[in-house]
Amino acid sequence: MSLNIVGLSAHFHDSACSLLRDGALVAAAQEERFTRRKNEPDIPRAAFRYCLAEAGLTITDIDCLAYYESPRKKLERQLWMGLPDVVPLRATAMFQLDSRRPERDIREVLGYEGRLEFVEHHPAHAASSFYFSGFEEAAILTVDAVGEWATTTYGAGRGTSLDIFEEVHFPDSLGMLYSAITAYLGFEVNEGEYKVMGLAPYGRPRYVDQVRELIEVGAGGQFTLRMKYFDFLRHDRMFSPALVELFGQPPREPESPLTPFAEDVARSMQVVLEDVLLDKVRYLHSRVPVDNLCLAGGVALNCVANARILREGPFRRLFIQPAAGDAGCSLGAAALAHIRLTNQRPTPSPLRHVYLGPRVQPDDVAALFRDCPDRVQDFRGRESELLRATAARLAKGAVVGWCHGRMELGPRALGARSILADPRDPNMRDRINAAVKQREAFRPFAPAVLAHRAREHFDLDHPSPFMLETSQVISPLALPAITHVDRSARVQTVDADSCPRFYGLLTEFERQTGCPILLNTSFNLRGEPIVCTPLEALLCFIRSDMDSLVIDDVLLDRAALPASWLARLRGTAPPPAAPVSATVYTLL
Amino acid sequence: MPDRPDASLIPLVRRLAELLDSDAGTQVMALMQKLVLLSASGASRTVTGEAAPVDRAVAPSAIPAADAVVPSPSAQPQRVGIWTRGADHAPWTRNPALKNQWRFWADIDEIPAKGARRRVLLLGESVARGYLFDPWLTPALVLERMLNDALGDGSFEVVDLARTDLTFRELVPLLLETPALEPDAIVLFAGNNWENVNLSMREFQLLATALRAGGFPACQRAFIDQVLVPASRAVLDLLAATVQTLGIPAVVVVPEVNLREWRNDAAALAPTLTGGGNRVWLGLWARAQAEFANERYEHAAALLREMIELDGGTGSPPQALLGECLLHLGRRSEARAALEAARDAVCGIFIRHAPLCPSAVQTVQRDKAAQHGLAMVDLSRVFTDHLHGELPDRRLFLDYCHLTREGIHLAMAATAAQLAPRLGRAVTPVGRFLRVDMPMSPSCLAMSHFLAAIHNAHYGQDKAVLEHHCREALASSADIAEVMRDYLDFQIRRAPNWMCRSYERIKDLGAAELRAVDRYLSPEDAGTVDKFADFALVDCIERALRDAGVEVEPWLSEHIRREHVGDDVNLLATRYRAATFWERSGHSTALPRAYHQACTPVSTFFLIRDDSAAVTLRLTCRVRGSEPVPDHSIVRVNGVDVARVPAHATWGTHAIAVPRGCLRAGVNRIDIHWPIHTPPCPDDLERAASNLERCVFPDVLPVFGEIFMARSAP
Ligand SMILES: [Fe+2]
């Protein structure tokens, strides 16, 4: 009998479920991929069922279910932040001061009857990084918006033990600071932070003083926000009029044109974030003088900052797992529960890949195209031919939807549910931004590169399998589609072991073109979660402007699509799901 | 004020959180929040819409008071429904930004600017759309033809503003927009969807209180008396205020439903009753059915009345069977009352059901029409007169509330007769309008009947009804056989309809058929919602075709096997479990679960096999509230018992061997018979009330058994 531990993140945003079997991570997925509602916060019913089914288990096989937060501690913080009102009356507060909800949902909605463990939020973040890093010892830094009380923690991991020795408490939060600027710049909170990061290189750091005014960096690991500039304590709003006054310009209207001012503020914010993080990382090293650093929490998704931490900071190695946000807490919660049950570290080996979601089932693909076999090319049993055909299309400038194997965990597409294209094409970035992803033109795309070729093209001396840090493009090739205005790129290095088919495609593309790099962006339309099933991939393909679609062994060209499919679906949007709040962190 | 709360207070909030960290504590906090919000908010009413939580607390109901929003004749809304005003005197055109809503409305590109013709606006829901006949025959088209032909001068136009799924949320803004079209009369033909109101926080609380006091019967009464009736009144007041301001007449068409034949989903037996009454109720139900089968109608009726006493009118099946008994006994008016009660039983207790206009809404419409001097067409009376006192049935209804061609004709003739004198014409007898013919091609009529067969099947209606519509379809036009065969093809495929060539073939028939098929069969969801396990319908179609000389075997059986035979089959998948909308979505509106809940004493699954080889069923199930009484669930394969599974209150996983020979090539039926004497959990009603207090829909129906996993493997 194996030891089966389920980890759960839910009720905030990005709920997710993961399954540790005898300490090995065998399945994990975010609920949004199943409900098709971006950042789905509800209890992950479908992801829970998926994880069990993937491992061939049923609900009676679970030894322990671990939840990623302490509901009571969260309630303490909720009560405190509303003071002097003991009974908070803001619209989003109704029915939210409910510390019983997690257990109620786990028992009633999931139907789980067994042992339940609650772990705290930042320990879950820390565990999600350290226990999957493969490091025997490491310093651990977690930075997010807020968990229960903590917003930033400093810790040390050694073998099985994980010790958090210092915390910064709410409302002092780097995540909230970054999100407030995100909201001020007219982007969605908890989603638009990437956009601020992407916008930053276009600007000059002319508002660094103003951003520094928002935060006072203290001794040790501490810092404080100057709360007169923020409104999130008692209102459903991130920033106060004082912040607007400080910057001297009204907040940017969402969807309005981007101005140099917005670019400058983004740059300034990014600079201050990096400076503060570097300062705190140095402090952490002074307390935990080892070579390895584990990062986690939503702020650890800031790959520009990550690169600078590694480059300029005192640590020699950095580990971040790609679901560094709250979805990843499900991993950490499961890992901590594993230790509570066994007194042993879940797994000694590092996380090599995150292809932990639902797999493409050949039988489903066959059923999908059974009535239109003439529309598709079936390469079953002929992988090299499939790769040749796909690479040839890419080389000719095609945008290819690529849905293969098991879906990735976390916000980045890593070659399982990806849109791929030739990074050398100067028009590619605008084309994909405008016609495929329907998103803002300023955002760069990321490259996936054969791991053993990475050094020739990027200033990168170590693997970056999860696309979580940026490096300078030093390639002899012109790579306009993936090179940012500051010549940086968010690199994914691909090796043959963790993703053989994607590695094979890159190899074949290199053979045909001499370029071992592909543009790699997530397989979805604007506002939609990344596709999960073959049908979702097909729908996204038809709705958008991609040229070809590969679903495992099947290749489909746009030219072969029946006119009726296009007439029905081209240009349509996925059915709208009730959006999750994007104007403020639902702190309650 | 300091810019952050005092850190020295943290020990106090810690202590408070400790005290609040319980089910009671959570409720205390929510109640305190509610009390402050509700006492701070006045009785101001807001126009309906997706209200924020605070608005939901404030709004006593979703309907604005007529005096708060008196429409002004000079108001110039730029939008009516999905149509946008054109420049100058250009026609109103469909707004492309609302394209995802187009299919709910009349399929017309534009509404002309007001001209010389007298303009009648028809507002209503799917019945008024002419559901399953739309777009080739609609009440608006019929009414316009009747007015123009019978009154002889072609000087009338009827603007079709009916919207499928119309609720107060759309009706209220639509009423406020009507002046923009400069109408000369307004016809309102709605009420079947009015139960679908946005409850305010205050109303949720009211229902929770009623539920605690008197179970679901009290909750139902509170909903009808304090939510549904006031909201319905407010909407009719708004209609009256609108037409009075404009100085034009209105006709209220009071809906009727298919009393004789429509049955609310048999799976929704009765809600959880106080004091564990469901057990007694189910015992009586079994006896009453037996008495009925033996034609002992008086005995059956007596048992059924006992059941009705127990469920306080919230159970539909005993009322419906009582109606049948009384019809057999020749007591027609009592039978009508029972069947009306069967229709009303599901109102307001959070059970999903077909749209049905309850008596309470009909009564409000009659009273308000009289109070405001609005003209009225009471379909209940119109139909009864037409049928010489018989109950309305398939002659007038395609399904629960949607009318046949004859039903539309009758309803619109009566409406035209009300309009004529109010639009300056002589009083004209209904008969004159009834003589106006509205031709319809045999192929369109056939298609409507076939669509009705499908629709009824997915609402779990009797096989006899499905057979009737299949027969009528084939009798109308032999060409429909091709469509029926195509349906069998794409419905059985795992690919979405739009990927199937058979579906494309139907669309090739003609523009009108294409629009109908897209409206009714095409999933707007692009195929991301699973298809049904509608094998009963498949059987009906196959037999109807055979009777008409069209043989689909052995192709059909091979087709089913090719698509669905697999080694490891998840029987909980919609495809193998759910034949109806409610089996697919769940019968109650409560939070969906990660496991299957059986609201009927028997759970049925379909397993498609290539041969009769043995398989193993893996089953994880539980029967809540079953202990300490030891009992068993029985697993039957094609009617043969294969296993007895101990019924425990906690999950158990069982491997059930189905020996060779039990299964056969083709569709196999696997039934799980749950122990039915299990009392519901005693705290079910309290949990339901707590959920209502949180503005969450409650569990309503007793659950016989729960299944986490059901798989078939070799
Ligand atoms: Fe977090």
mmCIF file of C-alpha atoms and ligand atoms in Angstrom, chain A residues 12 68 121-122 125 144-147 297-298 325-326 329, ligand 1:
data_model
loop_
_atom_site.group_PDB
_atom_site.id
_atom_site.type_symbol
_atom_site.label_atom_id
_atom_site.label_comp_id
_atom_site.label_asym_id
_atom_site.label_seq_id
_atom_site.Cartn_x
_atom_site.Cartn_y
_atom_site.Cartn_z
ATOM 1 C CA PHE A 12 -8.336 32.686 -2.541
ATOM 2 C CA TYR A 68 -2.604 25.246 2.470
ATOM 3 C CA HIS A 121 0.438 29.466 4.045
ATOM 4 C CA HIS A 122 4.061 30.599 3.956
ATOM 5 C CA HIS A 125 5.108 28.135 -0.052
ATOM 6 C CA ASP A 144 3.657 37.101 -1.758
ATOM 7 C CA ALA A 145 0.733 39.429 -1.121
ATOM 8 C CA VAL A 146 -0.422 37.824 2.090
ATOM 9 C CA GLY A 147 -1.126 34.458 3.646
ATOM 10 C CA GLY A 297 5.347 33.009 -3.431
ATOM 11 C CA GLY A 298 3.747 35.043 -6.173
ATOM 12 C CA GLY A 325 2.072 31.294 -6.636
ATOM 13 C CA ASP A 326 -0.707 29.914 -4.525
ATOM 14 C CA CYS A 329 1.073 25.742 -2.116
HETATM 15 FE FE FE C 1 0.547 33.036 -1.362
#
